[in-house]
Amino acid sequence: QVQLVESGGGLVQPGVTLRLSCAASGSTFSSYAMGWFRQVPGKERQFVGSISWNGDNTYYRPSVKGRFTISRDDAKNTVYLKMNSLKTEDTGVYYCAAAPAPPKVTVVEIAKYDYWGQGTQVTVSS
């Protein structure tokens, strides 16, 4: 079992930087690939990015690549999503999730994620 708690969301203007955190507890956090997803009302949850168990590999959806960065600090059992140059279309509830995976593998498929946080709202608006 892994418990995940997101934080760091808020209401921001376009162009600013925001960093989300996801604190993990329970089972061995370092044994999981971690992912970030987002969702807006009426739409399916959308993959944002993933980081491998060993932290060596990341993968992002094209619309955020170059603006968003995922990192992890296994000593703190925390994964981060740094979001630069935010756009209105980045608005949504952001969720972190954990998926069992080999050390160097990132995970895109939502069905492979076993554990989810409760989400944190990010609103980008002028």
CSV table of C-alpha atoms in Angstrom, one decimal:
chain,number,residue,atom,x,y,z
A,1,GLN,CA,0.0,0.0,0.0
A,2,VAL,CA,1.2,3.5,-0.9
A,3,GLN,CA,-0.6,6.6,0.3
A,4,LEU,CA,-0.1,9.7,-1.7
A,5,VAL,CA,-0.9,13.3,-0.8
A,6,GLU,CA,-0.6,16.2,-3.3
A,7,SER,CA,0.0,19.8,-2.4
A,8,GLY,CA,1.0,23.1,-4.0
A,9,GLY,CA,-1.9,23.9,-6.2
A,10,GLY,CA,-3.6,27.3,-6.5
A,11,LEU,CA,-4.9,30.1,-8.6
A,12,VAL,CA,-2.1,31.7,-10.7
A,13,GLN,CA,-1.8,33.9,-13.7
A,14,PRO,CA,-0.6,32.7,-17.1
A,15,GLY,CA,3.2,32.6,-17.5
A,16,VAL,CA,4.1,31.9,-13.9
A,17,THR,CA,5.8,28.9,-12.3
A,18,LEU,CA,4.2,26.5,-9.9
A,19,ARG,CA,5.6,23.5,-8.2
A,20,LEU,CA,3.4,20.6,-7.0
A,21,SER,CA,4.5,18.1,-4.4
A,22,CYS,CA,3.4,14.5,-3.8
A,23,ALA,CA,4.3,13.0,-0.5
A,24,ALA,CA,4.2,9.2,-0.2
A,25,SER,CA,4.0,6.9,2.7
A,26,GLY,CA,3.5,3.3,3.3
A,27,SER,CA,5.2,0.8,1.1
A,28,THR,CA,8.6,1.2,-0.6
A,29,PHE,CA,8.2,4.4,-2.5
A,30,SER,CA,11.4,4.0,-4.4
A,31,SER,CA,10.1,0.8,-6.0
A,32,TYR,CA,7.4,2.6,-8.0
A,33,ALA,CA,7.4,4.6,-11.2
A,34,MET,CA,5.5,7.8,-10.5
A,35,GLY,CA,3.1,9.7,-12.7
A,36,TRP,CA,1.2,13.0,-12.8
A,37,PHE,CA,-2.2,13.3,-14.4
A,38,ARG,CA,-4.8,16.1,-14.7
A,39,GLN,CA,-8.5,16.3,-15.2
A,40,VAL,CA,-11.1,18.9,-15.9
A,41,PRO,CA,-14.8,18.5,-15.4
A,42,GLY,CA,-16.4,16.4,-18.2
A,43,LYS,CA,-13.2,15.1,-19.5
A,44,GLU,CA,-11.1,12.0,-19.0
A,45,ARG,CA,-8.1,12.0,-16.7
A,46,GLN,CA,-5.1,13.0,-18.9
A,47,PHE,CA,-1.5,11.8,-18.6
A,48,VAL,CA,1.0,14.6,-17.9
A,49,GLY,CA,4.3,12.9,-17.3
A,50,SER,CA,6.1,10.1,-15.5
A,51,ILE,CA,9.4,9.4,-13.9
A,52,SER,CA,11.1,6.0,-13.6
A,53,TRP,CA,11.7,4.2,-10.3
A,54,ASN,CA,15.5,5.1,-10.4
A,55,GLY,CA,14.8,8.7,-11.5
A,56,ASP,CA,16.9,8.3,-14.7
A,57,ASN,CA,14.0,8.6,-17.2
A,58,THR,CA,11.1,10.9,-17.6
A,59,TYR,CA,8.4,11.2,-20.3
A,60,TYR,CA,5.9,13.9,-20.9
A,61,ARG,CA,2.9,14.6,-23.0
A,62,PRO,CA,3.9,16.8,-26.0
A,63,SER,CA,1.9,19.8,-24.8
A,64,VAL,CA,3.9,20.1,-21.6
A,65,LYS,CA,7.3,18.9,-22.7
A,66,GLY,CA,9.9,21.6,-22.2
A,67,ARG,CA,7.7,23.4,-19.7
A,68,PHE,CA,7.1,20.8,-17.0
A,69,THR,CA,9.7,18.8,-15.1
A,70,ILE,CA,9.1,15.8,-12.9
A,71,SER,CA,11.7,15.0,-10.2
A,72,ARG,CA,11.8,12.7,-7.2
A,73,ASP,CA,13.5,12.7,-3.8
A,74,ASP,CA,13.4,9.2,-2.5
A,75,ALA,CA,15.0,10.3,0.8
A,76,LYS,CA,11.9,12.5,1.4
A,77,ASN,CA,9.5,10.1,-0.3
A,78,THR,CA,8.4,13.0,-2.5
A,79,VAL,CA,7.9,13.5,-6.2
A,80,TYR,CA,7.6,17.0,-7.7
A,81,LEU,CA,6.0,18.5,-10.7
A,82,LYS,CA,7.5,21.9,-11.6
A,83,MET,CA,5.3,23.7,-14.1
A,84,ASN,CA,6.9,26.7,-15.9
A,85,SER,CA,5.2,29.1,-18.3
A,86,LEU,CA,1.7,28.0,-17.3
A,87,LYS,CA,-1.1,28.4,-19.7
A,88,THR,CA,-4.9,28.6,-19.2
A,89,GLU,CA,-5.2,25.1,-20.8
A,90,ASP,CA,-3.1,23.7,-17.9
A,91,THR,CA,-6.0,24.3,-15.6
A,92,GLY,CA,-7.3,21.1,-13.8
A,93,VAL,CA,-7.1,18.9,-10.8
A,94,TYR,CA,-3.6,17.4,-10.7
A,95,TYR,CA,-3.2,13.9,-9.4
A,96,CYS,CA,0.0,11.9,-8.6
A,97,ALA,CA,0.0,8.2,-8.9
A,98,ALA,CA,2.3,5.2,-8.3
A,99,ALA,CA,2.8,2.2,-10.6
A,100,PRO,CA,5.0,-0.9,-10.1
A,101,ALA,CA,7.6,-1.0,-12.8
A,102,PRO,CA,11.2,-2.0,-13.6
A,103,PRO,CA,13.8,0.6,-12.5
A,104,LYS,CA,14.2,2.5,-15.7
A,105,VAL,CA,10.7,2.4,-17.1
A,106,THR,CA,8.2,5.3,-17.2
A,107,VAL,CA,4.5,4.4,-17.3
A,108,VAL,CA,2.0,6.2,-19.5
A,109,GLU,CA,-1.0,3.9,-19.2
A,110,ILE,CA,-3.4,5.1,-16.5
A,111,ALA,CA,-4.6,1.5,-15.9
A,112,LYS,CA,-1.1,0.5,-14.7
A,113,TYR,CA,-1.2,2.9,-11.8
A,114,ASP,CA,-2.3,1.2,-8.6
A,115,TYR,CA,-2.3,4.1,-6.1
A,116,TRP,CA,-3.6,7.6,-6.4
A,117,GLY,CA,-3.6,10.8,-4.4
A,118,GLN,CA,-6.7,12.9,-3.8
A,119,GLY,CA,-5.7,15.7,-6.2
A,120,THR,CA,-4.8,19.4,-6.0
A,121,GLN,CA,-6.5,22.1,-8.0
A,122,VAL,CA,-4.5,24.3,-10.4
A,123,THR,CA,-6.3,27.2,-12.0
A,124,VAL,CA,-4.5,29.3,-14.5
A,125,SER,CA,-6.4,32.5,-15.2
A,126,SER,CA,-5.8,36.2,-15.8
